[in-house]
């Protein structure tokens, strides 16, 4: 009963509203919920339309912006807070929504997820995670990430140079899982199980899910949470030298996370660790293979690989959008936004704003300001895993292209159907003969 009400309020009702609005041409609805548009394939033309209509526009359910400066300002503004799905409901529905919540489900965009809390909770959670997830700890993982990538590429050799493999299932998914599993102490034998929960839960970020998919997402979140509880118990009993064991056993102040807070934080780290980087890798491979001239640039100047990753992030933001709710009556780019209203910030749209990026739809691995993209969000919710993701992207893409210099696209691939997360579900490629030389270890990142 509760789950039916939850689905009706969070998905069924918005879905019905959105479908009607999409039929009437509403841009937001076309982007987020219209099954008849190619928005999941190519949202960027719609982003251009949003931007052309103004720095911020009023959609049927929320405000919407694809303008770089506005997206950046909203994400940094203290007039807005993150999370809080129920903010879009009028008061009586809010109460009903609260009643319908299932305490057994830790949702990635509902409290106590880092993504959905604000100070003082956010400061406390983030400080705890940052104590173990330091830039130094991440940088120390570099040789391990390289070794994991090399090992996966060794495994691919068995396929032979002429057969087709699925780049997503056979490489792009495996590298981030292996890396985050090491960081969080997940035994190798349980990685496939955890990956299954992640895949099942990925649509949880989208709105307007059909009932069956919603049920599947709920079941995946519940199973994931139960697994997390067992995993944390195991680490408490028998801590390893991974970062999660350190987080679980932190004892020296009154700021320790409660069991639920810990599960939410560890779950977010795990899910964010493998549900986003996989898209960076798959989109990167697809973009590069469609632009052999850019691969040639990288071959001539391998020091550009780091910048190439920034350009992939800019062109194909793995997280396409996020949202904020106004905590007080405020103004965005001259438009009044009343307290409680939400603004959807189109990260993928901001990344192609011609006011910031020349020829924004052109893929240019040498673009001098590629790093100004907003794919890792901004303000206090700026992605905690950004440096890890950048490192995995650089090592993962470079090692692949250096090992298989004749890599080519195979049969047509299929994009993921999710709207918030963007990447490939399947990407067939033909490996070609492996290079004879040993892949060179990557130098460390530039300090900035
Ligand atoms: C290419 C890969 C990735 C992308 C594009 C990405 C993107 C994002 C974005 C857009 C946000 C903020 C959402 C918002 O402002 O509402 C975020 C937050 C976060 N990300 Fe990532 N992420 C990536 C990889 C990772 C990895 C590898 C980890 C962990 C190991 C991670 C952990 C987190 C965490 C914990 C937060 C919450 C931070 C907070 O709310 O304070 N992410 N990420």
Short mmCIF file of C-alpha atoms and ligand atoms in Angstrom, two decimals:
data_model
loop_
_atom_site.label_atom_id
_atom_site.label_comp_id
_atom_site.label_asym_id
_atom_site.label_seq_id
_atom_site.Cartn_x
_atom_site.Cartn_y
_atom_site.Cartn_z
CA UNK A 1 0.00 0.00 0.00
CA UNK A 2 2.70 2.46 1.05
CA UNK A 3 4.78 1.65 -2.02
CA UNK A 4 1.78 2.20 -4.29
CA UNK A 5 1.20 5.63 -2.74
CA UNK A 6 4.90 6.42 -3.00
CA UNK A 7 4.96 5.44 -6.66
CA UNK A 8 1.77 7.40 -7.38
CA UNK A 9 3.14 10.57 -5.74
CA UNK A 10 6.74 10.41 -6.86
CA UNK A 11 6.34 8.89 -10.31
CA UNK A 12 2.76 8.20 -11.46
CA UNK A 13 1.44 11.72 -10.92
CA UNK A 14 4.49 13.58 -12.27
CA UNK A 15 4.58 11.12 -15.17
CA UNK A 16 0.96 11.85 -16.12
CA UNK A 17 1.52 15.60 -15.77
CA UNK A 18 4.74 15.45 -17.74
CA UNK A 19 3.24 13.43 -20.57
CA UNK A 20 0.45 15.95 -20.98
CA UNK A 21 2.90 18.80 -20.80
CA UNK A 22 5.21 17.10 -23.32
CA UNK A 23 2.34 16.75 -25.75
CA UNK A 24 1.82 20.51 -25.36
CA UNK A 25 5.50 21.11 -26.17
CA UNK A 26 6.77 21.85 -22.63
CA UNK A 27 10.56 21.62 -22.88
CA UNK A 28 11.15 20.21 -19.43
CA UNK A 29 8.63 17.46 -19.98
CA UNK A 30 10.14 16.61 -23.34
CA UNK A 31 13.54 16.33 -21.71
CA UNK A 32 12.61 14.31 -18.66
CA UNK A 33 9.57 12.23 -19.38
CA UNK A 34 8.42 12.13 -22.98
CA UNK A 35 8.94 8.59 -24.27
CA UNK A 36 8.28 9.68 -27.85
CA UNK A 37 11.17 12.14 -28.18
CA UNK A 38 14.76 11.24 -28.79
CA UNK A 39 15.71 13.20 -25.66
CA UNK A 40 17.49 10.23 -24.14
CA UNK A 41 19.52 9.94 -27.34
CA UNK A 42 20.32 13.59 -27.86
CA UNK A 43 19.17 16.01 -25.14
CA UNK A 44 21.56 18.72 -26.30
CA UNK A 45 19.29 20.30 -28.90
CA UNK A 46 16.62 20.63 -26.24
CA UNK A 47 19.20 22.19 -23.90
CA UNK A 48 19.95 24.73 -26.65
CA UNK A 49 16.23 25.49 -26.91
CA UNK A 50 15.98 26.01 -23.14
CA UNK A 51 18.96 28.39 -23.23
CA UNK A 52 17.55 30.25 -26.22
CA UNK A 53 14.35 30.92 -24.26
CA UNK A 54 16.25 32.58 -21.41
CA UNK A 55 18.81 32.08 -18.66
CA UNK A 56 16.09 30.46 -16.56
CA UNK A 57 12.64 29.34 -17.72
CA UNK A 58 9.48 28.20 -15.97
CA UNK A 59 8.65 24.55 -16.79
CA UNK A 60 5.38 22.83 -15.88
CA UNK A 61 6.75 21.48 -12.56
CA UNK A 62 9.94 23.38 -11.88
CA UNK A 63 12.25 26.10 -13.16
CA UNK A 64 14.92 25.06 -15.60
CA UNK A 65 18.31 26.41 -16.70
CA UNK A 66 20.97 25.38 -19.23
CA UNK A 67 23.05 28.56 -18.92
CA UNK A 68 26.52 27.94 -17.49
CA UNK A 69 26.74 31.02 -15.22
CA UNK A 70 23.23 30.46 -13.85
CA UNK A 71 23.74 26.74 -13.21
CA UNK A 72 27.00 27.50 -11.41
CA UNK A 73 25.44 30.28 -9.32
CA UNK A 74 22.40 28.21 -8.28
CA UNK A 75 24.62 25.29 -7.24
CA UNK A 76 26.71 27.63 -5.09
CA UNK A 77 23.89 29.71 -3.67
CA UNK A 78 22.82 29.57 -0.02
CA UNK A 79 19.29 30.44 -1.16
CA UNK A 80 18.95 26.84 -2.36
CA UNK A 81 19.23 23.40 -0.81
CA UNK A 82 19.81 20.00 -2.35
CA UNK A 83 17.55 16.93 -2.33
CA UNK A 84 14.06 16.96 -0.83
CA UNK A 85 11.86 15.43 -3.49
CA UNK A 86 8.72 16.21 -1.51
CA UNK A 87 9.34 19.93 -1.94
CA UNK A 88 7.42 19.76 -5.23
CA UNK A 89 4.20 18.63 -3.53
CA UNK A 90 1.61 20.93 -2.03
CA UNK A 91 1.17 20.51 1.76
CA UNK A 92 -1.39 17.64 2.09
CA UNK A 93 0.49 15.52 -0.46
CA UNK A 94 3.73 16.22 1.40
CA UNK A 95 2.25 14.60 4.52
CA UNK A 96 1.04 11.63 2.51
CA UNK A 97 4.46 11.28 0.91
CA UNK A 98 6.13 11.28 4.35
CA UNK A 99 3.72 8.55 5.51
CA UNK A 100 4.50 6.44 2.44
CA UNK A 101 8.26 6.37 3.01
CA UNK A 102 9.85 2.97 3.61
CA UNK A 103 12.52 3.17 6.33
CA UNK A 104 14.19 0.05 4.90
CA UNK A 105 15.08 1.90 1.72
CA UNK A 106 17.98 4.32 1.72
CA UNK A 107 17.41 6.38 -1.38
CA UNK A 108 20.47 8.11 -2.93
CA UNK A 109 18.69 11.44 -3.16
CA UNK A 110 16.87 11.42 0.14
CA UNK A 111 18.32 12.06 3.62
CA UNK A 112 20.59 10.89 5.14
CA UNK A 113 22.36 10.62 1.77
CA UNK A 114 25.12 13.23 1.51
CA UNK A 115 23.47 14.33 -1.72
CA UNK A 116 20.30 15.31 0.08
CA UNK A 117 21.39 16.89 3.35
CA UNK A 118 22.62 20.38 4.17
CA UNK A 119 24.60 21.79 7.10
CA UNK A 120 24.99 20.93 9.88
CA UNK A 121 24.49 17.24 8.85
CA UNK A 122 26.21 17.69 5.51
CA UNK A 123 29.28 19.24 7.13
CA UNK A 124 29.51 16.39 9.63
CA UNK A 125 29.09 13.56 7.09
CA UNK A 126 31.37 15.13 4.54
CA UNK A 127 34.09 15.85 7.10
CA UNK A 128 34.07 12.20 8.18
CA UNK A 129 34.34 10.87 4.63
CA UNK A 130 36.94 13.47 3.65
CA UNK A 131 39.13 12.32 6.54
CA UNK A 132 39.71 8.99 4.81
CA UNK A 133 38.95 9.92 1.20
CA UNK A 134 41.78 12.44 0.92
CA UNK A 135 43.48 13.58 -2.30
CA UNK A 136 46.59 11.80 -1.05
CA UNK A 137 44.76 8.54 -0.41
CA UNK A 138 43.26 8.74 -3.91
CA UNK A 139 46.59 9.55 -5.54
CA UNK A 140 48.15 6.58 -3.74
CA UNK A 141 45.70 4.35 -5.61
CA UNK A 142 47.19 5.28 -9.00
CA UNK A 143 49.45 2.22 -9.39
CA UNK A 144 46.59 -0.02 -8.29
CA UNK A 145 44.18 1.51 -10.83
CA UNK A 146 46.80 1.12 -13.57
CA UNK A 147 47.36 -2.52 -12.58
CA UNK A 148 43.62 -3.21 -12.55
CA UNK A 149 43.21 -1.65 -16.01
CA UNK A 150 46.18 -3.62 -17.37
CA UNK A 151 44.79 -6.83 -15.90
CA UNK A 152 41.38 -6.27 -17.52
CA UNK A 153 43.05 -5.54 -20.86
CA UNK A 154 45.07 -8.77 -20.52
CA UNK A 155 41.78 -10.62 -20.08
CA UNK A 156 40.42 -9.05 -23.26
CA UNK A 157 43.26 -10.53 -25.30
CA UNK A 158 41.51 -13.89 -25.07
CA UNK A 159 38.74 -12.54 -27.33
CA UNK A 160 41.14 -12.37 -30.28
CA UNK A 161 41.75 -9.38 -32.55
CA UNK A 162 38.80 -9.81 -34.92
CA UNK A 163 35.93 -10.70 -32.61
CA UNK A 164 33.54 -8.14 -31.25
CA UNK A 165 33.34 -7.49 -27.50
CA UNK A 166 30.94 -5.32 -25.52
CA UNK A 167 33.13 -2.50 -24.26
CA UNK A 168 30.63 -1.71 -21.49
CA UNK A 169 30.21 -5.19 -19.98
CA UNK A 170 33.79 -6.32 -20.60
CA UNK A 171 35.75 -3.23 -19.58
CA UNK A 172 33.98 0.07 -18.75
CA UNK A 173 31.86 -1.53 -16.01
CA UNK A 174 34.61 -3.68 -14.56
CA UNK A 175 37.30 -1.07 -13.95
CA UNK A 176 35.28 1.30 -11.70
CA UNK A 177 33.79 -1.65 -9.81
CA UNK A 178 37.20 -3.15 -9.19
CA UNK A 179 38.56 0.21 -8.02
CA UNK A 180 35.70 1.17 -5.70
CA UNK A 181 35.52 -2.40 -4.37
CA UNK A 182 39.19 -2.15 -3.34
CA UNK A 183 38.55 1.20 -1.69
CA UNK A 184 35.53 -0.06 0.20
CA UNK A 185 36.83 -3.52 1.00
CA UNK A 186 34.25 -5.45 -1.04
CA UNK A 187 35.40 -9.06 -1.52
CA UNK A 188 35.98 -10.00 -5.17
CA UNK A 189 33.38 -12.78 -4.94
CA UNK A 190 30.65 -10.25 -4.08
CA UNK A 191 31.36 -7.64 -6.76
CA UNK A 192 28.96 -9.06 -9.35
CA UNK A 193 26.18 -9.14 -6.73
CA UNK A 194 26.79 -5.50 -5.77
CA UNK A 195 26.99 -4.51 -9.40
CA UNK A 196 23.57 -6.08 -9.95
CA UNK A 197 22.08 -3.94 -7.16
CA UNK A 198 23.69 -0.83 -8.65
CA UNK A 199 22.32 -1.52 -12.11
CA UNK A 200 18.87 -2.19 -10.66
CA UNK A 201 18.93 1.02 -8.62
CA UNK A 202 20.35 3.36 -11.30
CA UNK A 203 16.93 4.55 -12.58
CA UNK A 204 16.12 5.71 -9.02
CA UNK A 205 17.45 9.14 -10.00
CA UNK A 206 14.88 9.52 -12.79
CA UNK A 207 11.35 10.82 -12.44
CA UNK A 208 8.19 9.27 -13.84
CA UNK A 209 9.27 5.64 -13.58
CA UNK A 210 6.69 3.06 -14.70
CA UNK A 211 5.31 0.92 -11.85
CA UNK A 212 7.24 -2.26 -12.72
CA UNK A 213 10.55 -0.42 -12.96
CA UNK A 214 9.83 1.43 -9.70
CA UNK A 215 9.24 -1.94 -7.96
CA UNK A 216 12.47 -3.30 -9.37
CA UNK A 217 14.39 -0.19 -8.25
CA UNK A 218 12.86 -0.48 -4.75
CA UNK A 219 13.77 -4.15 -4.49
CA UNK A 220 17.33 -3.41 -5.63
CA UNK A 221 17.72 -0.57 -3.11
CA UNK A 222 16.41 -2.79 -0.31
CA UNK A 223 18.70 -5.68 -1.22
CA UNK A 224 21.65 -3.29 -1.54
CA UNK A 225 20.92 -1.86 1.89
CA UNK A 226 20.71 -5.29 3.48
CA UNK A 227 24.01 -6.27 1.86
CA UNK A 228 25.59 -3.02 3.11
CA UNK A 229 24.50 -3.77 6.69
CA UNK A 230 26.21 -7.18 6.49
CA UNK A 231 29.31 -5.70 4.87
CA UNK A 232 29.73 -3.02 7.55
CA UNK A 233 29.35 -5.63 10.29
CA UNK A 234 32.05 -7.70 8.65
CA UNK A 235 34.41 -4.71 8.46
CA UNK A 236 33.80 -3.86 12.10
CA UNK A 237 34.64 -7.42 13.13
CA UNK A 238 37.58 -7.74 10.81
CA UNK A 239 38.74 -4.36 9.47
CA UNK A 240 41.05 -4.30 6.44
CA UNK A 241 43.29 -1.47 5.27
CA UNK A 242 40.59 -0.10 2.92
CA UNK A 243 39.04 3.35 3.36
CA UNK A 244 35.65 2.06 4.47
CA UNK A 245 37.23 0.05 7.31
CA UNK A 246 38.88 3.30 8.42
CA UNK A 247 35.55 5.13 8.29
CA UNK A 248 33.77 2.39 10.23
CA UNK A 249 36.40 2.31 12.95
CA UNK A 250 36.87 6.08 13.41
CA UNK A 251 36.49 6.57 17.15
CA UNK A 252 38.22 9.71 18.24
CA UNK A 253 35.46 12.32 18.43
CA UNK A 254 31.79 12.82 19.05
CA UNK A 255 31.06 13.12 15.33
CA UNK A 256 30.88 9.43 14.48
CA UNK A 257 28.24 8.50 11.95
CA UNK A 258 25.28 6.43 13.14
CA UNK A 259 24.65 3.02 11.56
CA UNK A 260 22.05 4.45 9.14
CA UNK A 261 24.26 7.41 8.26
CA UNK A 262 27.14 5.05 7.63
CA UNK A 263 25.07 2.78 5.39
CA UNK A 264 23.78 5.77 3.42
CA UNK A 265 27.28 7.21 3.01
CA UNK A 266 28.97 3.94 2.10
CA UNK A 267 26.11 3.08 -0.26
CA UNK A 268 26.41 6.41 -2.03
CA UNK A 269 30.18 6.05 -2.37
CA UNK A 270 29.79 2.60 -3.83
CA UNK A 271 26.96 3.44 -6.19
CA UNK A 272 28.48 6.78 -7.25
CA UNK A 273 31.76 4.97 -7.68
CA UNK A 274 30.54 2.61 -10.33
CA UNK A 275 27.34 4.05 -11.81
CA UNK A 276 28.98 7.23 -13.09
CA UNK A 277 32.56 6.39 -14.07
CA UNK A 278 31.34 3.57 -16.31
CA UNK A 279 29.56 6.26 -18.36
CA UNK A 280 32.66 8.42 -18.56
CA UNK A 281 34.59 5.45 -19.95
CA UNK A 282 31.95 4.25 -22.40
CA UNK A 283 31.18 7.76 -23.70
CA UNK A 284 34.90 8.47 -23.95
CA UNK A 285 35.53 5.39 -26.07
CA UNK A 286 32.57 6.11 -28.33
CA UNK A 287 33.52 9.77 -28.82
CA UNK A 288 37.15 8.94 -29.54
CA UNK A 289 36.31 6.18 -32.00
CA UNK A 290 33.96 8.50 -33.86
CA UNK A 291 36.75 11.11 -34.01
CA UNK A 292 39.94 9.36 -35.17
CA UNK A 293 41.55 12.76 -35.77
CA UNK A 294 41.34 13.36 -32.00
CA UNK A 295 42.92 9.97 -31.26
CA UNK A 296 45.73 11.00 -33.61
CA UNK A 297 46.19 14.22 -31.61
CA UNK A 298 46.53 12.16 -28.43
CA UNK A 299 48.99 9.83 -30.06
CA UNK A 300 51.17 12.77 -31.04
CA UNK A 301 50.86 14.41 -27.63
CA UNK A 302 49.93 11.91 -24.89
CA UNK A 303 50.19 14.66 -22.27
CA UNK A 304 46.73 15.71 -23.50
CA UNK A 305 44.99 12.59 -22.09
CA UNK A 306 44.01 14.40 -18.89
CA UNK A 307 42.45 17.20 -20.90
CA UNK A 308 40.74 14.68 -23.19
CA UNK A 309 38.97 13.28 -20.12
CA UNK A 310 37.76 16.80 -19.22
CA UNK A 311 36.46 17.20 -22.78
CA UNK A 312 34.59 13.88 -22.60
CA UNK A 313 33.07 15.00 -19.28
CA UNK A 314 32.06 18.28 -20.91
CA UNK A 315 30.55 16.75 -24.03
CA UNK A 316 28.79 13.79 -22.41
CA UNK A 317 28.17 14.73 -18.79
CA UNK A 318 27.65 11.32 -17.10
CA UNK A 319 25.22 13.03 -14.69
CA UNK A 320 23.08 15.18 -16.95
CA UNK A 321 21.22 17.21 -14.38
CA UNK A 322 20.59 17.88 -10.73
CA UNK A 323 18.17 20.15 -8.89
CA UNK A 324 17.93 22.53 -5.95
CA UNK A 325 14.97 23.85 -3.93
CA UNK A 326 14.71 27.51 -2.89
CA UNK A 327 14.85 27.83 0.90
CA UNK A 328 13.50 31.39 0.76
CA UNK A 329 11.94 33.69 -1.82
CA UNK A 330 14.79 34.50 -4.14
CA UNK A 331 15.72 35.55 -7.65
CA UNK A 332 17.56 33.67 -10.39
CA UNK A 333 18.91 35.67 -13.31
CA UNK A 334 16.27 38.32 -12.65
CA UNK A 335 13.36 35.88 -12.33
CA UNK A 336 11.55 35.58 -8.98
CA UNK A 337 11.67 32.03 -7.56
CA UNK A 338 9.41 31.56 -4.52
CA UNK A 339 10.51 29.53 -1.47
CA UNK A 340 9.97 25.78 -1.95
CA UNK A 341 10.22 25.91 -5.75
CA UNK A 342 12.80 23.77 -7.50
CA UNK A 343 15.29 24.73 -10.16
CA UNK A 344 16.54 21.94 -12.42
CA UNK A 345 20.15 22.67 -13.38
CA UNK A 346 21.04 21.04 -16.71
CA UNK A 347 24.73 20.23 -16.25
CA UNK A 348 24.97 18.79 -19.77
CA UNK A 349 23.42 22.00 -21.12
CA UNK A 350 25.73 24.29 -19.14
CA UNK A 351 28.65 22.35 -20.60
CA UNK A 352 27.61 23.32 -24.10
CA UNK A 353 26.88 26.97 -23.44
CA UNK A 354 28.45 28.91 -26.34
CA UNK A 355 29.06 31.87 -24.01
CA UNK A 356 31.76 29.76 -22.33
CA UNK A 357 32.78 27.12 -24.88
CA UNK A 358 33.58 28.03 -28.49
CA UNK A 359 31.88 25.62 -30.95
CA UNK A 360 30.34 23.81 -27.99
CA UNK A 361 29.15 20.77 -29.95
CA UNK A 362 32.65 20.08 -31.29
CA UNK A 363 34.78 17.44 -29.58
CA UNK A 364 38.25 18.91 -29.15
CA UNK A 365 40.67 17.10 -26.83
CA UNK A 366 42.96 20.14 -26.82
CA UNK A 367 40.20 22.62 -25.81
CA UNK A 368 41.92 25.01 -23.43
CA UNK A 369 39.00 25.54 -21.03
CA UNK A 370 37.42 22.04 -21.13
CA UNK A 371 37.88 21.82 -17.34
CA UNK A 372 35.33 24.59 -16.82
CA UNK A 373 32.56 22.01 -17.30
CA UNK A 374 30.09 21.52 -14.46
CA UNK A 375 29.82 17.73 -14.71
CA UNK A 376 30.91 17.32 -11.09
CA UNK A 377 28.35 19.94 -9.95
CA UNK A 378 29.47 22.84 -7.74
CA UNK A 379 29.23 24.36 -4.28
CA UNK A 380 29.26 22.15 -1.23
CA UNK A 381 27.91 19.09 -3.06
CA UNK A 382 30.79 19.13 -5.55
CA UNK A 383 31.56 15.50 -6.35
CA UNK A 384 33.66 13.93 -3.64
CA UNK A 385 35.01 11.36 -6.07
CA UNK A 386 36.04 13.83 -8.82
CA UNK A 387 39.77 13.23 -8.56
CA UNK A 388 39.28 9.46 -8.45
CA UNK A 389 36.96 9.60 -11.47
CA UNK A 390 39.44 11.76 -13.39
CA UNK A 391 42.25 9.33 -12.62
CA UNK A 392 40.17 6.29 -13.62
CA UNK A 393 39.06 8.03 -16.81
CA UNK A 394 42.59 8.93 -17.80
CA UNK A 395 44.16 5.58 -16.98
CA UNK A 396 41.23 3.57 -18.31
CA UNK A 397 41.01 5.34 -21.68
CA UNK A 398 44.70 5.77 -22.30
CA UNK A 399 45.58 2.17 -21.40
CA UNK A 400 42.84 0.88 -23.73
CA UNK A 401 43.87 3.01 -26.73
CA UNK A 402 47.56 2.29 -26.20
CA UNK A 403 47.04 -1.44 -25.88
CA UNK A 404 44.66 -1.69 -28.84
CA UNK A 405 45.73 0.99 -31.35
CA UNK A 406 43.40 -0.40 -34.05
CA UNK A 407 40.30 -0.37 -31.84
CA UNK A 408 37.13 0.23 -33.89
CA UNK A 409 33.40 0.56 -33.34
CA UNK A 410 31.47 -2.65 -34.08
CA UNK A 411 27.71 -3.12 -34.56
CA UNK A 412 25.55 -0.16 -33.44
CA UNK A 413 25.51 0.24 -29.66
CA UNK A 414 22.59 1.15 -27.39
CA UNK A 415 22.43 4.06 -24.98
CA UNK A 416 21.21 3.67 -21.41
CA UNK A 417 17.57 4.75 -21.24
CA UNK A 418 18.07 6.70 -17.98
CA UNK A 419 17.71 10.49 -18.25
CA UNK A 420 19.81 11.66 -15.31
CA UNK A 421 22.65 9.22 -15.93
CA UNK A 422 23.96 9.27 -19.50
CA UNK A 423 26.14 6.61 -21.07
CA UNK A 424 26.05 3.40 -23.08
CA UNK A 425 24.21 0.23 -22.18
CA UNK A 426 26.10 -1.69 -24.84
CA UNK A 427 28.96 -0.64 -27.06
CA UNK A 428 30.26 -3.35 -29.41
CA UNK A 429 33.89 -2.80 -30.47
CA UNK A 430 36.48 -4.78 -32.42
CA UNK A 431 39.78 -4.76 -30.54
CA UNK A 432 42.26 -5.31 -33.37
CA UNK A 433 45.77 -6.57 -32.75
CA UNK A 434 47.34 -5.52 -29.43
CA UNK A 435 50.38 -3.26 -29.46
CA UNK A 436 53.69 -4.96 -28.81
CA UNK A 437 55.16 -2.32 -26.49
CA UNK A 438 54.44 -2.22 -22.79
CA UNK A 439 51.94 0.46 -21.77
CA UNK A 440 53.80 3.27 -20.05
CA UNK A 441 52.75 4.25 -16.54
CA UNK A 442 50.98 7.58 -16.42
CA UNK A 443 52.61 10.55 -14.73
CA UNK A 444 50.75 12.16 -11.83
CA UNK A 445 48.15 14.89 -12.48
CA UNK A 446 49.16 18.56 -12.73
CA UNK A 447 48.81 20.31 -9.38
CA UNK A 448 46.03 22.90 -9.47
C1 LIG B 1 32.67 10.53 -13.91
C2 LIG B 1 32.33 10.20 -12.72
C3 LIG B 1 31.47 11.00 -11.80
C4 LIG B 1 30.60 12.01 -12.06
C5 LIG B 1 30.25 12.63 -13.41
C6 LIG B 1 30.04 12.43 -10.79
C7 LIG B 1 29.12 13.45 -10.64
C8 LIG B 1 28.65 13.92 -9.44
C9 LIG B 1 27.73 15.02 -9.28
C10 LIG B 1 27.12 15.81 -10.43
C11 LIG B 1 27.53 15.20 -7.96
C12 LIG B 1 26.69 16.28 -7.26
C13 LIG B 1 25.20 16.19 -7.47
C14 LIG B 1 24.52 17.42 -6.95
O1 LIG B 1 25.12 18.50 -6.84
O2 LIG B 1 23.31 17.33 -6.68
C15 LIG B 1 28.30 14.19 -7.27
C16 LIG B 1 28.34 14.05 -5.89
C17 LIG B 1 29.00 13.02 -5.28
N1 LIG B 1 29.83 12.09 -5.85
FE1 LIG B 1 30.30 11.95 -7.81
N2 LIG B 1 30.57 11.67 -9.80
C18 LIG B 1 31.46 10.79 -10.36
C19 LIG B 1 32.23 9.84 -9.71
C20 LIG B 1 32.22 9.63 -8.37
C21 LIG B 1 33.01 8.66 -7.68
C22 LIG B 1 34.03 7.74 -8.33
C23 LIG B 1 32.68 8.75 -6.37
C24 LIG B 1 33.16 7.99 -5.16
C25 LIG B 1 34.06 7.19 -5.07
C26 LIG B 1 31.70 9.79 -6.23
C27 LIG B 1 31.13 10.18 -5.04
C28 LIG B 1 30.28 11.24 -4.88
C29 LIG B 1 29.71 11.65 -3.60
C30 LIG B 1 29.95 10.98 -2.25
C31 LIG B 1 28.91 12.75 -3.85
C32 LIG B 1 28.09 13.55 -2.83
C33 LIG B 1 28.84 14.79 -2.43
C34 LIG B 1 28.02 15.73 -1.55
O3 LIG B 1 26.79 15.79 -1.69
O4 LIG B 1 28.62 16.42 -0.72
N3 LIG B 1 31.45 10.31 -7.45
N4 LIG B 1 28.99 13.43 -8.18
#
